């Protein structure tokens, strides 16, 4: 059985599930059929709204996609390097001294996440609805991942940057506000190695304060874009509904997500069904998408300047 697009595949999980099982199509632990490779890339194509994944260090599923994966994590306190190596210049004829990298171990074990939505049976029979289905499922995946990668507690889900032991937190000047001094203090806590990659992540509730903020000399910090390329205080600005509201810890963060690891597991798996009752009478079906993923910061603790000041790739306003 060949499918011309993802809509035909989803429809087959609804009306031809037995045929799919007969084709030995891969099924997930919680049910559903593995999306064919031909459609997977389009479905998982980085959504323009995704914040973390397109900027993170993503690891492919591999031959055993849901097995734990051990990754060396940097264990050091100095901000002079992020390699864990002690570096030296060696003159000709001098003996090179041994250096030893200091690594901890990060275990990434993909966790299962699933989402549900209701669509009409007529839509599932309309092969031209491919963009709609891709957008519907793709946007759901992007938002679920962003929420976990930003705020997750690491228990049955990824560990988000807001709960990372590597984070540094900056106390705001006045409760319920974000002021120019807060921005300067956050920038001062960002490690030098992250200035090329860092991005502001702001709750939608802080937008009015950021957009109208000016420096003491009258310089406007916000630079408008097309919704994807706007900047604030010289760094890209991403706005999201999944972080805490204005005045709460984490309403504004400054992050270098290249220091965040994502391990993709199996999936996505898709199935659909109609339950007897109201949905059946209204000719509607439920689509379920399931996939497996894990993530956590690559660095394990804040780094320290010679004066004792702590810096990080993850700076949180508190």
XYZ file of C-alpha atoms in Angstrom:
318
model
C 0.000 0.000 0.000
C 1.480 3.323 -1.073
C 0.413 6.718 0.200
C 0.626 9.886 -1.823
C 0.696 12.120 1.248
C 0.300 12.151 5.013
C -3.475 12.607 4.823
C -3.862 9.271 3.038
C -1.640 7.654 5.671
C -3.675 9.090 8.571
C -6.903 8.035 6.869
C -5.528 4.505 6.510
C -4.943 4.315 10.265
C -8.656 5.074 10.643
C -10.266 2.805 8.046
C -7.559 0.316 7.048
C -5.700 -0.405 10.271
C -5.853 -4.167 9.760
C -4.246 -3.806 6.336
C -1.449 -1.745 7.869
C -0.827 -4.428 10.469
C -0.741 -6.982 7.687
C 1.998 -4.935 6.016
C 4.060 -5.277 9.233
C 4.250 -1.517 9.618
C 6.126 -0.537 12.759
C 3.874 0.183 15.723
C 4.635 2.152 18.867
C 4.546 0.786 22.398
C 1.280 2.640 23.001
C -0.160 1.924 19.583
C -0.152 3.870 16.369
C 1.794 3.362 13.164
C 5.214 4.815 12.424
C 4.948 7.688 9.967
C 6.626 6.649 6.683
C 10.040 8.210 6.137
C 8.765 10.004 3.046
C 6.391 12.072 5.221
C 8.379 12.243 8.461
C 10.687 15.053 7.351
C 7.771 17.247 6.290
C 5.942 16.528 9.543
C 8.970 17.223 11.735
C 10.274 20.067 9.622
C 11.314 22.689 12.130
C 8.290 24.854 12.654
C 9.032 28.554 12.378
C 7.521 28.976 15.855
C 9.841 26.425 17.479
C 12.317 28.065 19.837
C 14.625 25.434 21.293
C 14.959 22.619 18.738
C 16.323 24.647 15.794
C 18.981 26.152 18.076
C 19.835 23.070 20.153
C 22.280 20.215 19.626
C 20.005 17.388 18.448
C 21.085 13.732 18.424
C 19.507 11.372 15.897
C 17.457 8.315 16.989
C 20.048 5.733 15.862
C 19.553 1.970 15.563
C 18.069 1.654 19.067
C 16.134 4.930 19.211
C 14.574 4.600 22.672
C 17.604 3.157 24.467
C 19.442 5.353 26.993
C 22.365 7.280 25.525
C 25.355 8.385 27.577
C 26.893 11.734 26.612
C 29.956 13.357 28.237
C 28.941 16.534 30.059
C 31.379 19.304 30.841
C 32.395 19.606 34.484
C 34.405 22.751 35.097
C 34.139 26.071 36.874
C 36.349 28.352 34.776
C 34.808 30.484 32.010
C 38.080 30.537 30.062
C 37.076 27.505 27.993
C 34.254 25.054 27.515
C 36.403 22.105 26.506
C 37.466 20.687 29.856
C 41.086 20.710 28.653
C 44.033 22.462 30.262
C 45.783 24.289 27.443
C 49.454 25.242 27.155
C 51.913 26.619 24.626
C 54.853 24.288 24.004
C 58.226 25.498 22.739
C 60.203 23.322 20.328
C 61.878 20.514 22.206
C 59.802 20.963 25.359
C 57.978 17.984 26.810
C 54.205 18.183 26.434
C 52.449 17.672 29.733
C 49.400 15.461 29.880
C 46.040 17.150 30.161
C 42.907 15.484 31.374
C 39.398 16.399 30.332
C 36.936 16.675 33.179
C 33.626 15.110 32.213
C 30.479 14.069 33.943
C 27.946 11.837 32.276
C 24.517 12.790 30.963
C 22.020 9.994 30.386
C 19.388 10.799 27.774
C 16.432 8.411 27.724
C 13.630 9.382 25.315
C 10.278 9.830 27.054
C 6.916 9.260 25.405
C 4.622 12.202 24.725
C 1.330 12.140 22.860
C -1.271 14.556 21.616
C -4.876 14.277 20.468
C -7.122 16.267 18.181
C -10.543 15.879 16.554
C -11.072 16.220 12.795
C -13.975 15.533 10.470
C -14.027 12.313 8.476
C -14.525 14.451 5.384
C -11.168 16.098 6.012
C -9.451 12.714 6.299
C -10.826 11.805 2.882
C -9.520 15.035 1.360
C -5.976 14.415 0.156
C -5.476 18.148 -0.430
C -5.529 18.710 3.344
C -1.870 17.686 3.619
C -0.646 21.122 4.719
C -3.373 21.325 7.352
C -2.483 17.941 8.877
C 1.254 18.688 8.805
C 0.691 22.065 10.454
C -1.747 20.692 13.031
C 0.554 17.912 14.203
C 3.815 19.789 13.625
C 2.733 22.805 15.678
C 1.595 20.536 18.509
C 4.967 18.790 18.567
C 6.837 22.114 18.552
C 4.868 23.611 21.437
C 5.006 20.466 23.582
C 8.768 20.252 23.091
C 9.377 23.944 23.783
C 7.408 23.737 27.023
C 9.417 20.711 28.166
C 12.812 22.030 27.036
C 12.151 25.340 28.812
C 10.199 24.384 31.953
C 10.415 20.581 32.335
C 11.397 19.118 35.707
C 13.173 16.061 34.277
C 10.709 13.614 35.850
C 9.100 11.626 33.045
C 9.931 14.483 30.686
C 12.995 16.492 29.587
C 14.859 18.749 32.016
C 14.213 22.354 31.017
C 16.633 25.262 31.299
C 14.529 26.896 34.043
C 15.361 23.932 36.286
C 18.925 23.338 35.115
C 21.626 23.166 37.811
C 23.776 25.183 35.372
C 21.471 28.204 35.384
C 22.189 31.528 37.041
C 19.371 33.715 38.330
C 19.254 37.502 38.394
C 17.023 39.286 40.911
C 14.848 41.964 39.308
C 15.040 45.523 40.549
C 11.305 45.949 41.174
C 8.611 43.304 41.631
C 6.270 42.801 38.697
C 8.480 44.813 36.333
C 11.310 44.340 33.843
C 13.607 47.335 33.747
C 16.723 48.405 31.864
C 18.943 47.568 34.843
C 17.563 44.007 34.833
C 18.593 43.598 31.194
C 22.130 44.858 31.853
C 22.461 42.551 34.864
C 21.336 39.556 32.804
C 23.791 40.337 30.008
C 26.592 40.535 32.567
C 25.885 36.940 33.624
C 26.003 35.414 30.118
C 29.245 33.543 29.417
C 31.381 35.059 26.653
C 31.230 31.843 24.605
C 27.456 32.235 24.280
C 27.275 35.764 22.915
C 27.208 34.486 19.322
C 24.273 32.116 19.893
C 22.184 33.530 22.731
C 18.497 34.398 22.319
C 15.965 36.073 24.596
C 12.907 33.955 25.394
C 10.049 36.079 26.697
C 6.564 35.335 27.939
C 3.876 36.976 25.830
C 2.890 38.890 28.972
C 6.175 40.833 29.068
C 5.983 42.045 25.461
C 4.606 45.545 26.259
C 7.481 46.242 28.645
C 10.159 45.010 26.253
C 8.777 46.790 23.207
C 8.692 50.169 24.978
C 11.954 49.915 26.927
C 14.609 52.564 26.327
C 18.113 53.045 27.679
C 18.982 56.051 29.876
C 20.286 57.755 26.709
C 16.944 57.225 24.947
C 17.993 54.265 22.778
C 15.110 51.867 21.995
C 16.133 48.278 22.781
C 13.526 46.522 20.635
C 14.033 46.166 16.883
C 10.953 44.932 14.987
C 11.161 42.128 12.442
C 8.747 39.886 10.576
C 7.759 37.894 13.659
C 10.873 35.719 13.463
C 13.767 38.144 13.119
C 13.015 40.767 15.755
C 15.744 41.562 18.269
C 16.070 43.036 21.736
C 19.240 44.563 23.184
C 21.231 43.118 20.302
C 20.031 39.504 20.589
C 17.202 37.666 18.801
C 13.882 37.740 20.657
C 11.507 34.757 20.771
C 8.061 35.121 22.341
C 6.225 32.131 23.785
C 3.054 31.315 25.751
C 4.683 28.441 27.686
C 6.913 30.350 30.121
C 5.753 32.045 33.374
C 3.838 35.333 33.301
C 5.243 38.808 33.947
C 6.644 39.184 37.440
C 7.272 35.474 37.936
C 10.641 33.744 37.886
C 11.468 32.879 34.277
C 9.229 35.413 32.545
C 12.404 36.444 30.682
C 15.436 34.239 30.037
C 18.622 34.623 28.000
C 19.835 31.288 26.661
C 22.395 29.719 24.362
C 20.557 26.590 23.260
C 23.603 25.155 21.489
C 24.474 24.076 25.049
C 21.202 22.103 25.243
C 21.102 18.446 24.129
C 18.072 16.809 22.510
C 17.874 13.045 21.992
C 15.246 11.958 19.510
C 13.666 8.552 20.000
C 11.206 6.544 17.946
C 8.241 8.073 16.202
C 6.195 9.884 15.460
C 3.444 7.270 15.458
C -0.050 8.153 14.320
C -3.396 6.457 14.648
C -6.997 7.589 14.417
C -10.340 6.197 15.454
C -13.979 7.128 15.938
C -15.715 6.332 19.201
C -19.393 5.523 19.203
C -21.464 8.364 20.529
C -21.468 12.032 19.635
C -18.275 11.976 17.528
C -19.525 8.986 15.540
C -22.840 10.695 14.904
C -21.059 13.876 13.780
C -18.711 11.958 11.435
C -15.623 12.958 13.374
C -12.459 11.074 14.253
C -9.755 11.452 16.880
C -6.144 11.596 15.686
C -3.391 10.684 18.122
C 0.287 11.432 17.536
C 2.931 9.841 19.775
C 6.683 10.358 19.775
C 9.674 9.927 22.095
C 12.240 12.574 23.006
C 14.511 13.672 25.832
C 16.606 16.742 26.504
C 18.714 18.485 29.109
C 21.452 21.116 29.342
C 24.940 20.051 28.304
C 26.739 21.987 31.039
C 26.176 20.885 34.621
C 26.934 23.945 36.732
C 27.478 27.690 36.414
C 30.946 28.847 35.406
C 32.950 31.220 37.544
C 35.004 34.336 36.825
C 38.227 34.958 38.713
C 36.368 37.386 41.006
C 33.877 34.666 41.942
C 30.985 35.929 39.790
C 28.972 33.084 38.314
C 28.005 33.066 34.654
C 26.084 30.605 32.502
C 24.662 29.887 29.076
C 21.243 30.008 30.799
C 20.383 33.274 32.563
C 17.018 33.504 34.340
C 15.287 36.670 35.559
C 13.845 36.084 39.032
